[in-house]
Amino acid sequence: MKDRLLLLGYAVAVLAATSIHDPLWLIVGLLLAFAAAGREAPTIGWRALRAVLVFNLVISVGYAASALFGQTVSVDYLILVNLRVFLLIFLTFTLAARVDFLRAVNFSRPLTYLTTLVLSQIITFRRLFEDLRLAGESRRLRRLRLRESYLQSAAAAVHLFDRAEHDAREIALAMRARGFFRPDAGNDARGD
Amino acid sequence: MHVPDGFLSPQTYVPAFVAAAGAWAYAARQLQRRLDDTLLPRLAVLSALGFVLMSVMLPLPGGTSVHASGIGILAVVFGPWLTFAVVSLVLLLQALVFGAGGITVLPVNALAMGLAGSAAACLGYRLLKGLDERAGLFAAGWLAAVVPAVLIAIVLGVQPAIAHTADGQPLFFPFGLSVTLPAVLVPHVLLGIAEGLLTILVVSFLRRR
């Protein structure tokens, strides 16, 4: 129930943030979002800032540069769009910190299992990628030539595939052992 | 090619959510019907690969980004509807974990990349594989990069016309089609070549195993 209320509140906040075009109201919304995030507000704020910084800089600079070509440029627009984008990302990260994502997709068991597997693969990929990068760096005395770095990347990719497929197969076998794939299990096991 | 959050008007993303909801319902039924203990691990591995490829994004001056996606690979191996389901899932995870893309732009990104991109990839592959298998795979990867880019450039480019103030100032995305089409398309036509080669490499690798 709590998760559903949070999702509803988030949906209303997102609709409001994209329907209001007054920067002052967006600042009020941002203050409310900071209050809702509580002690996590600075951490979430910093994450949101890092997530939007590059894109918003590119668009803001591009828009401002259009003044050089005789276009009318509005500072109000720059304030409005940057505030709105930051508010939306802040709201999304606050929601992600508050809601259990796997519980949010539990209306469909196949989707829950697929999400679990994909998340586990992403974690596996990221950890292995970092391990391989560190292992490579600790074993070389000079910078790799282009061909060598391609060969190393290809070997790393094959290893990542092998490892990820092995792990996913193990999880699928465990799911089979628990009756998930039984054809006679009907909606109870395959679920919706 | 993600559209970042906050640049699409409600007049765009609300109807897109309605359209995507129908497509998600159909894709969920397909997923439920086809999911078994051989499909599930492979789907999870390739989805995670897609997540990793999409995470390496370079911003473009037109306000979007360029990145590989693996959608051509997913489309050839699983078909358009399963690809749409997993790409939507990957986009949702990216929005929640990294703030890449976003919730308001999720349906547009999912429909363009997951459905239109994968359908075009499947069509290109089926048309060309009879002539040459590798040409079909290359076409799948290239189309999976270029078709969504065209759609996203159009959706972004019409925003100043859809949502603006009384004096004509934009409220959401500021650039029109004359900027978005070349800014998004040119890099993606080139990226499509890399995506096509990646599709040949990965699908050939998977078939040898």
XYZ file of C-alpha atoms in Angstrom:
401
model
C 0.000 0.000 0.000
C 2.821 2.378 0.946
C 4.622 1.668 -2.337
C 1.430 2.330 -4.336
C 0.846 5.637 -2.551
C 4.435 6.657 -3.232
C 4.040 5.759 -6.913
C 0.791 7.759 -7.092
C 2.409 10.747 -5.388
C 5.343 10.518 -7.780
C 3.034 10.417 -10.837
C 1.139 13.506 -9.613
C 4.414 15.346 -8.884
C 5.807 14.531 -12.348
C 2.617 15.708 -14.075
C 2.679 18.906 -12.016
C 6.379 19.531 -12.732
C 5.774 19.273 -16.475
C 2.517 21.282 -16.440
C 3.758 24.252 -14.399
C 5.876 26.774 -16.279
C 6.609 29.231 -13.470
C 10.154 28.827 -12.061
C 9.001 30.009 -8.618
C 6.536 27.136 -8.316
C 9.208 24.707 -9.503
C 11.492 25.994 -6.716
C 8.649 25.371 -4.242
C 8.315 21.853 -5.695
C 12.039 21.317 -5.323
C 11.948 22.391 -1.672
C 9.057 19.981 -1.047
C 10.997 17.198 -2.797
C 14.052 17.967 -0.611
C 11.825 17.753 2.456
C 10.377 14.435 1.254
C 13.873 13.018 0.685
C 14.806 13.885 4.287
C 18.387 13.174 5.338
C 19.152 11.641 1.963
C 18.403 14.922 0.176
C 22.063 16.065 -0.210
C 23.163 12.639 -1.533
C 20.229 12.380 -3.948
C 20.706 16.018 -4.964
C 24.368 15.441 -5.777
C 23.522 12.294 -7.796
C 20.795 14.151 -9.673
C 23.141 17.049 -10.398
C 25.781 14.703 -11.824
C 23.154 12.903 -13.921
C 21.789 16.061 -15.567
C 24.891 18.248 -15.697
C 26.337 17.243 -19.077
C 23.051 17.127 -20.997
C 21.736 20.347 -19.546
C 25.013 22.145 -20.182
C 25.008 20.979 -23.817
C 21.425 22.121 -24.362
C 21.767 25.369 -22.396
C 24.980 26.364 -24.170
C 23.503 25.360 -27.549
C 20.366 27.406 -26.847
C 22.356 30.410 -25.620
C 24.628 30.141 -28.666
C 21.618 30.451 -30.965
C 21.572 34.159 -29.962
C 24.714 34.490 -32.091
C 22.595 33.562 -35.115
C 19.983 36.220 -34.401
C 17.512 33.994 -32.518
C 15.665 35.433 -29.540
C 17.019 33.794 -26.403
C 15.139 33.823 -23.110
C 16.947 33.531 -19.783
C 13.596 32.541 -18.268
C 13.568 29.465 -20.501
C 17.053 28.438 -19.362
C 16.047 28.754 -15.694
C 12.757 26.939 -16.295
C 14.158 23.965 -18.193
C 17.142 23.436 -15.893
C 14.972 23.612 -12.781
C 12.406 21.242 -14.280
C 14.941 18.635 -15.411
C 16.697 18.699 -12.027
C 13.372 18.405 -10.172
C 12.265 15.422 -12.306
C 15.534 13.535 -11.829
C 15.526 14.354 -8.102
C 11.968 12.977 -7.809
C 12.937 9.820 -9.732
C 15.984 9.150 -7.544
C 13.932 9.817 -4.388
C 11.332 7.315 -5.597
C 14.041 4.771 -6.460
C 15.453 5.123 -2.916
C 12.014 4.680 -1.317
C 10.357 1.958 -3.431
C 11.412 -1.682 -3.677
C 11.643 -2.075 -7.457
C 11.197 -5.855 -7.428
C 8.036 -5.475 -5.347
C 6.782 -2.853 -7.793
C 6.882 -5.382 -10.687
C 5.496 -8.320 -8.685
C 2.122 -8.129 -10.483
C 3.722 -10.507 -13.030
C 5.907 -13.397 -11.873
C 7.745 -13.798 -15.217
C 8.544 -10.082 -15.120
C 9.735 -10.364 -11.506
C 12.037 -13.283 -12.360
C 13.320 -11.624 -15.513
C 13.994 -8.406 -13.568
C 15.830 -10.368 -10.856
C 17.955 -12.100 -13.471
C 18.703 -8.935 -15.440
C 19.674 -7.088 -12.240
C 21.912 -9.977 -11.186
C 23.540 -9.959 -14.653
C 24.110 -6.216 -14.532
C 25.805 -6.555 -11.149
C 27.882 -9.482 -12.500
C 28.866 -7.524 -15.632
C 29.853 -4.407 -13.727
C 31.870 -6.317 -11.104
C 33.667 -8.476 -13.664
C 34.323 -5.485 -15.905
C 35.985 -3.656 -13.020
C 37.934 -6.798 -11.982
C 39.212 -7.306 -15.518
C 40.169 -3.643 -15.853
C 42.126 -3.699 -12.600
C 43.742 -7.057 -13.472
C 44.791 -5.683 -16.874
C 46.230 -2.492 -15.370
C 48.218 -4.355 -12.718
C 49.821 -6.645 -15.318
C 51.110 -4.179 -17.899
C 54.165 -1.984 -17.820
C 53.348 0.121 -20.864
C 50.270 1.417 -22.636
C 48.661 -1.191 -24.912
C 48.754 -0.754 -28.671
C 45.376 -0.388 -30.371
C 45.381 -3.987 -31.675
C 46.365 -5.322 -28.251
C 43.620 -3.381 -26.524
C 41.047 -4.705 -29.043
C 42.230 -8.272 -28.392
C 42.058 -7.715 -24.649
C 38.525 -6.272 -24.936
C 37.410 -9.236 -27.081
C 38.818 -11.739 -24.574
C 37.154 -9.853 -21.730
C 33.814 -9.826 -23.612
C 33.932 -13.615 -24.176
C 34.735 -14.127 -20.489
C 31.867 -11.840 -19.464
C 29.453 -13.757 -21.699
C 30.594 -17.135 -20.350
C 30.334 -16.056 -16.754
C 27.002 -14.252 -17.125
C 25.395 -17.112 -19.078
C 26.675 -19.651 -16.539
C 25.215 -17.645 -13.652
C 21.893 -17.086 -15.435
C 21.673 -20.815 -16.277
C 22.282 -21.711 -12.626
C 19.468 -19.387 -11.550
C 17.149 -20.818 -14.232
C 17.929 -24.368 -13.048
C 17.142 -23.354 -9.493
C 13.852 -21.872 -10.722
C 13.069 -25.094 -12.630
C 13.793 -27.126 -9.481
C 11.198 -25.003 -7.698
C 8.562 -25.687 -10.375
C 8.594 -22.311 -12.137
C 8.661 -23.778 -15.659
C 6.213 -26.703 -15.085
C 3.626 -26.621 -17.897
C 0.932 -27.887 -15.514
C 1.761 -25.213 -12.977
C -0.549 -22.756 -14.780
C -0.874 -19.253 -13.469
C 0.289 -20.294 -10.034
C 3.873 -20.822 -11.191
C 4.112 -18.956 -14.475
C 1.925 -16.368 -12.920
C 0.276 -13.126 -13.720
C 19.660 8.313 -28.482
C 17.791 8.666 -25.190
C 15.585 11.687 -24.788
C 16.436 13.106 -21.327
C 13.639 13.711 -18.794
C 12.012 17.124 -18.760
C 12.250 17.899 -22.468
C 8.955 16.361 -23.612
C 5.618 18.075 -23.062
C 2.702 16.255 -21.387
C 0.908 16.573 -24.759
C 3.576 14.154 -26.041
C 4.328 11.796 -23.177
C 0.759 11.205 -21.922
C -0.497 9.803 -25.286
C 2.812 7.923 -25.601
C 2.153 6.247 -22.229
C -1.306 5.190 -23.441
C 0.148 3.716 -26.660
C 3.025 2.040 -24.813
C 0.686 0.551 -22.169
C -1.101 -1.458 -24.862
C 2.187 -2.584 -26.371
C 3.581 -3.514 -22.919
C 0.480 -5.612 -22.174
C 0.880 -7.531 -25.446
C 4.642 -7.942 -24.921
C 4.054 -9.248 -21.368
C 1.701 -11.924 -22.773
C 4.337 -12.919 -25.354
C 6.958 -13.082 -22.604
C 4.739 -15.269 -20.443
C 3.997 -17.622 -23.355
C 7.606 -18.059 -24.502
C 9.568 -17.943 -21.269
C 11.311 -21.224 -20.429
C 14.567 -22.385 -18.850
C 16.571 -21.993 -22.082
C 15.175 -18.626 -23.151
C 15.362 -16.967 -19.731
C 19.157 -17.111 -19.151
C 19.936 -15.928 -22.681
C 17.382 -13.136 -22.461
C 18.868 -12.008 -19.143
C 22.443 -12.054 -20.469
C 21.636 -10.106 -23.634
C 19.451 -7.634 -21.712
C 22.332 -6.968 -19.336
C 24.624 -6.547 -22.356
C 22.140 -4.003 -23.720
C 22.171 -2.210 -20.358
C 25.972 -2.022 -20.373
C 26.109 -0.818 -23.999
C 23.427 1.835 -23.404
C 25.200 3.065 -20.280
C 28.148 4.397 -22.298
C 26.507 7.578 -23.598
C 28.004 10.536 -25.394
C 25.847 13.695 -25.419
C 25.061 15.331 -28.766
C 24.714 19.064 -29.420
C 21.049 18.567 -30.439
C 20.245 17.593 -26.854
C 20.161 13.834 -27.079
C 22.959 11.236 -26.891
C 24.712 8.587 -28.913
C 25.402 5.069 -27.634
C 25.401 1.477 -28.827
C 22.352 -0.534 -27.743
C 22.519 -4.183 -28.760
C 18.900 -3.880 -29.959
C 19.776 -5.399 -33.343
C 21.206 -8.443 -31.532
C 18.147 -8.805 -29.283
C 15.767 -8.370 -32.240
C 17.446 -11.045 -34.385
C 17.652 -13.533 -31.504
C 14.275 -12.944 -29.789
C 12.028 -11.002 -32.213
C 10.491 -7.547 -31.742
C 8.047 -8.126 -28.876
C 10.468 -9.750 -26.423
C 13.021 -7.110 -27.409
C 10.465 -4.388 -26.673
C 9.798 -5.942 -23.240
C 13.448 -6.207 -22.224
C 14.480 -2.839 -23.701
C 11.642 -1.212 -21.721
C 12.924 -2.951 -18.599
C 16.497 -1.837 -19.297
C 15.344 1.769 -19.916
C 13.386 1.743 -16.650
C 16.423 0.433 -14.737
C 18.628 3.076 -16.370
C 16.192 5.835 -15.392
C 15.995 4.638 -11.780
C 19.667 3.766 -11.295
C 21.494 6.401 -13.373
C 18.882 9.041 -14.189
C 19.567 8.330 -17.874
C 16.469 8.877 -19.956
C 13.679 9.172 -17.418
C 10.129 8.243 -16.519
C 8.267 10.844 -18.580
C 10.293 9.929 -21.675
C 10.197 6.161 -21.016
C 7.295 5.383 -23.398
C 8.776 7.424 -26.253
C 12.222 5.866 -25.780
C 10.724 2.373 -25.419
C 8.444 2.661 -28.453
C 11.175 4.184 -30.630
C 14.119 2.021 -29.556
C 12.443 -1.162 -28.322
C 9.550 -1.534 -30.743
C 10.192 0.489 -33.919
C 13.951 -0.179 -33.793
C 13.595 -3.911 -33.241
C 10.769 -4.264 -35.801
C 12.913 -2.488 -38.413
C 15.878 -4.688 -37.454
C 13.819 -7.884 -37.852
C 12.443 -6.710 -41.197
C 15.882 -5.764 -42.507
C 17.326 -9.080 -41.368
C 14.519 -11.124 -42.976
C 14.766 -9.234 -46.257
C 18.535 -9.575 -46.607
C 19.452 -12.863 -44.918
C 18.454 -14.797 -48.063
C 21.092 -12.917 -50.039
C 23.770 -13.000 -47.385
C 23.431 -13.804 -43.677
C 26.024 -11.243 -42.619
C 24.404 -8.509 -44.720
C 21.123 -9.282 -42.943
C 22.768 -9.026 -39.524
C 24.514 -5.787 -40.463
C 21.226 -4.320 -41.709
C 19.544 -5.338 -38.432
C 22.157 -3.494 -36.357
C 22.221 -0.439 -38.622
C 18.426 -0.108 -38.742
C 18.150 -0.652 -34.957
C 20.357 2.442 -34.518
C 18.997 4.682 -37.283
C 15.197 4.143 -37.209
C 14.804 5.083 -33.498
C 17.107 8.063 -34.061
C 14.813 9.386 -36.831
C 11.716 8.966 -34.653
C 13.318 10.562 -31.600
C 14.649 13.478 -33.655
C 11.099 14.080 -34.963
C 9.506 13.877 -31.494
C 12.101 16.308 -30.092
C 11.970 18.621 -33.098
C 8.205 19.162 -32.889
C 8.315 20.181 -29.196
C 8.819 23.948 -29.826
C 5.723 23.881 -32.047
C 3.642 21.860 -29.563
C 4.514 23.672 -26.327
C 5.503 27.347 -26.269
C 4.647 30.610 -24.525
C 2.423 33.306 -26.032
C 5.508 35.082 -27.375
C 6.826 31.889 -28.991
C 9.489 30.890 -26.449
C 9.806 27.103 -26.052
C 8.643 25.443 -22.814
C 10.342 22.089 -23.272
C 12.859 21.118 -25.964
C 14.134 24.319 -27.614
C 15.334 23.193 -31.053
C 13.192 22.499 -34.114
C 13.458 19.778 -36.754
C 16.072 21.729 -38.726
C 18.465 21.196 -35.785
C 17.387 17.831 -34.360
C 17.285 15.832 -37.595
C 20.901 16.492 -38.665
C 22.234 16.601 -35.072
C 20.768 13.206 -34.217
C 20.873 11.470 -37.580
C 24.438 12.098 -38.728
C 26.122 10.493 -35.681
C 23.614 7.627 -35.666
C 24.164 6.789 -39.337
C 27.843 6.352 -38.406
C 27.053 4.612 -35.108
C 24.801 2.255 -37.086
C 27.892 0.916 -38.856
C 29.456 -0.008 -35.490
C 26.113 -1.422 -34.298
C 25.858 -3.495 -37.507
C 29.362 -4.913 -37.044
C 28.626 -5.615 -33.360
C 25.444 -7.466 -34.362
C 27.391 -9.663 -36.827
C 30.066 -10.416 -34.208
C 27.758 -11.210 -31.282
C 25.104 -13.199 -33.203
C 27.801 -15.236 -35.021
C 29.499 -15.841 -31.662
C 26.224 -16.990 -30.077
C 25.449 -19.332 -32.987
C 28.832 -21.042 -32.784
C 28.145 -21.996 -29.159
